[in-house]
Amino acid sequence: MVTRSLPSGGGLVEYELAGTDVADVRFAISPLTELTLSLRTFREPGRYPVHLPWLRRTEQARERLDVPLLTALTNEALWTPDYLTPRPHSPLTRIDDELEAAAGVPPHRLLDDLAAVHPRGLPAPLRGDPAQVRVRVAQALRTYWDTCFAPWWPRMRAVLQADVVHRGQVIGAYGLGAMFAGLSERIRLEDGVVRVRLGSPARFRRSTAGAGLTLVPTLFTRAASAPISPEEPPTIMYGARGAGNLWQAEVQRAPGVLTDLLGATRAGLLTALGDPASSSDLAGRLGVTVSAVNQHLRAMRAAGLLTSARHGRSVLYLRSELGDALVGRPG
């Protein structure tokens, strides 16, 4: 999809759900989508203040990148090419698979997608033989991933996976309508139709029969986006919860009595686990090692203070009712 932020006006995409249960709606995570959407920060870092700590930490690494080409993959409206924001099919999508598919995109599709981002003419880094441009783009994205994304991806993925778990809990407790309303003020489910307001004048309605509707959380959008063509698979990207805490080590202030009972680290972990999180995410947020976090989590789970659930390759932890009761006590 050409990824576009959704202002209050503009077009409207409507997806008729083939079924009214969760079977027609699935969540998936795309590493390549995150990589591509993050290029928006190259143009306007001020619009993404939560990512400024990451930009500072990767500043030297970005000096070794093909920055002119990477910047050319967006425009002033911060759109990105369709083929670099693919519809993922799993919460465990691998970057290698997505980059391989991008490196093999047909030349005519490449040119169409780049022209959609730059209708007045391609920037210099994207001109030339399409096959060679395709290779240069794939190589530039691979280097960008290896230097600026791979070291941080476990942390990013943990936030995205926690968002997916949260949305599933909302569906279970309140239904699909509440879940869609919580994604963005520009998304609604009404009478079996999911409506997404767009910034472009595009307007269409299509059924999700045979394709389903894929919801993709992302750390690099502030609103929501969807394809602007009915030929594209039904997909909605929305801003993930927890992005604001992604790059900061947090000092979790637990009630004094809780710290006296459990110790500062375990009390901080219990306080942090009001939302699902993995051990790697917690380690980054609290500034301790993953091995130390795992030891504390296992002990607290054995004591009945936490529950856990496997989500793909990660284990996500959440406070139990007993844990909630302890955190709720005054210090």
PDB file of N, CA and C in Angstrom, residues 41 45-56 219-222 242-248:
ATOM      1  N   THR A  41      11.239   9.106   9.692  1.00  0.00           N
ATOM      2  CA  THR A  41      12.015   9.866  10.676  1.00  0.00           C
ATOM      3  C   THR A  41      13.230  10.524  10.036  1.00  0.00           C
ATOM      4  N   PRO A  45      12.155  14.089  11.715  1.00  0.00           N
ATOM      5  CA  PRO A  45      12.283  13.466  13.043  1.00  0.00           C
ATOM      6  C   PRO A  45      11.433  14.143  14.105  1.00  0.00           C
ATOM      7  N   GLY A  46      11.173  15.430  13.915  1.00  0.00           N
ATOM      8  CA  GLY A  46      10.375  16.140  14.901  1.00  0.00           C
ATOM      9  C   GLY A  46       8.945  15.659  14.999  1.00  0.00           C
ATOM     10  N   ARG A  47       8.456  14.997  13.949  1.00  0.00           N
ATOM     11  CA  ARG A  47       7.087  14.471  13.996  1.00  0.00           C
ATOM     12  C   ARG A  47       7.015  13.153  14.761  1.00  0.00           C
ATOM     13  N   TYR A  48       8.179  12.595  15.094  1.00  0.00           N
ATOM     14  CA  TYR A  48       8.224  11.317  15.803  1.00  0.00           C
ATOM     15  C   TYR A  48       9.127  11.454  17.025  1.00  0.00           C
ATOM     16  N   PRO A  49       8.741  12.316  17.965  1.00  0.00           N
ATOM     17  CA  PRO A  49       9.622  12.598  19.103  1.00  0.00           C
ATOM     18  C   PRO A  49       9.926  11.380  19.960  1.00  0.00           C
ATOM     19  N   VAL A  50       9.012  10.414  19.996  1.00  0.00           N
ATOM     20  CA  VAL A  50       9.270   9.240  20.835  1.00  0.00           C
ATOM     21  C   VAL A  50      10.463   8.439  20.335  1.00  0.00           C
ATOM     22  N   HIS A  51      10.826   8.622  19.052  1.00  0.00           N
ATOM     23  CA  HIS A  51      11.934   7.865  18.485  1.00  0.00           C
ATOM     24  C   HIS A  51      13.255   8.644  18.468  1.00  0.00           C
ATOM     25  N   LEU A  52      13.274   9.847  19.037  1.00  0.00           N
ATOM     26  CA  LEU A  52      14.505  10.622  19.053  1.00  0.00           C
ATOM     27  C   LEU A  52      15.643   9.922  19.796  1.00  0.00           C
ATOM     28  N   PRO A  53      15.377   9.227  20.915  1.00  0.00           N
ATOM     29  CA  PRO A  53      16.485   8.503  21.564  1.00  0.00           C
ATOM     30  C   PRO A  53      17.111   7.454  20.652  1.00  0.00           C
ATOM     31  N   TRP A  54      16.289   6.749  19.889  1.00  0.00           N
ATOM     32  CA  TRP A  54      16.810   5.757  18.943  1.00  0.00           C
ATOM     33  C   TRP A  54      17.600   6.425  17.825  1.00  0.00           C
ATOM     34  N   LEU A  55      17.116   7.560  17.328  1.00  0.00           N
ATOM     35  CA  LEU A  55      17.831   8.273  16.277  1.00  0.00           C
ATOM     36  C   LEU A  55      19.200   8.746  16.772  1.00  0.00           C
ATOM     37  N   ARG A  56      19.260   9.176  18.024  1.00  0.00           N
ATOM     38  CA  ARG A  56      20.557   9.594  18.569  1.00  0.00           C
ATOM     39  C   ARG A  56      21.507   8.395  18.700  1.00  0.00           C
ATOM     40  N   LEU A 219       4.995   0.907  14.943  1.00  0.00           N
ATOM     41  CA  LEU A 219       5.549   1.896  15.856  1.00  0.00           C
ATOM     42  C   LEU A 219       5.781   3.242  15.179  1.00  0.00           C
ATOM     43  N   PHE A 220       5.583   3.300  13.865  1.00  0.00           N
ATOM     44  CA  PHE A 220       5.966   4.496  13.115  1.00  0.00           C
ATOM     45  C   PHE A 220       4.796   5.143  12.399  1.00  0.00           C
ATOM     46  N   THR A 221       3.618   5.066  12.984  1.00  0.00           N
ATOM     47  CA  THR A 221       2.490   5.842  12.487  1.00  0.00           C
ATOM     48  C   THR A 221       1.728   6.365  13.687  1.00  0.00           C
ATOM     49  N   ARG A 222       1.118   7.517  13.525  1.00  0.00           N
ATOM     50  CA  ARG A 222       0.385   8.122  14.632  1.00  0.00           C
ATOM     51  C   ARG A 222      -1.120   7.975  14.466  1.00  0.00           C
ATOM     52  N   GLY A 242       2.242   1.586  23.555  1.00  0.00           N
ATOM     53  CA  GLY A 242       3.525   1.396  24.213  1.00  0.00           C
ATOM     54  C   GLY A 242       4.714   2.005  23.508  1.00  0.00           C
ATOM     55  N   ALA A 243       4.500   2.632  22.331  1.00  0.00           N
ATOM     56  CA  ALA A 243       5.636   3.201  21.595  1.00  0.00           C
ATOM     57  C   ALA A 243       6.324   4.296  22.397  1.00  0.00           C
ATOM     58  N   GLY A 244       5.565   5.001  23.228  1.00  0.00           N
ATOM     59  CA  GLY A 244       6.145   6.101  23.987  1.00  0.00           C
ATOM     60  C   GLY A 244       7.198   5.676  24.988  1.00  0.00           C
ATOM     61  N   ASN A 245       7.155   4.423  25.424  1.00  0.00           N
ATOM     62  CA  ASN A 245       8.126   3.927  26.401  1.00  0.00           C
ATOM     63  C   ASN A 245       9.207   3.064  25.767  1.00  0.00           C
ATOM     64  N   LEU A 246       9.215   2.996  24.443  1.00  0.00           N
ATOM     65  CA  LEU A 246      10.059   2.027  23.757  1.00  0.00           C
ATOM     66  C   LEU A 246      11.539   2.222  24.023  1.00  0.00           C
ATOM     67  N   TRP A 247      12.007   3.468  24.008  1.00  0.00           N
ATOM     68  CA  TRP A 247      13.451   3.725  24.039  1.00  0.00           C
ATOM     69  C   TRP A 247      13.958   4.194  25.388  1.00  0.00           C
ATOM     70  N   GLN A 248      13.119   4.212  26.381  1.00  0.00           N
ATOM     71  CA  GLN A 248      13.531   4.751  27.668  1.00  0.00           C
ATOM     72  C   GLN A 248      13.549   3.680  28.736  1.00  0.00           C
TER      73      GLN A 248
END
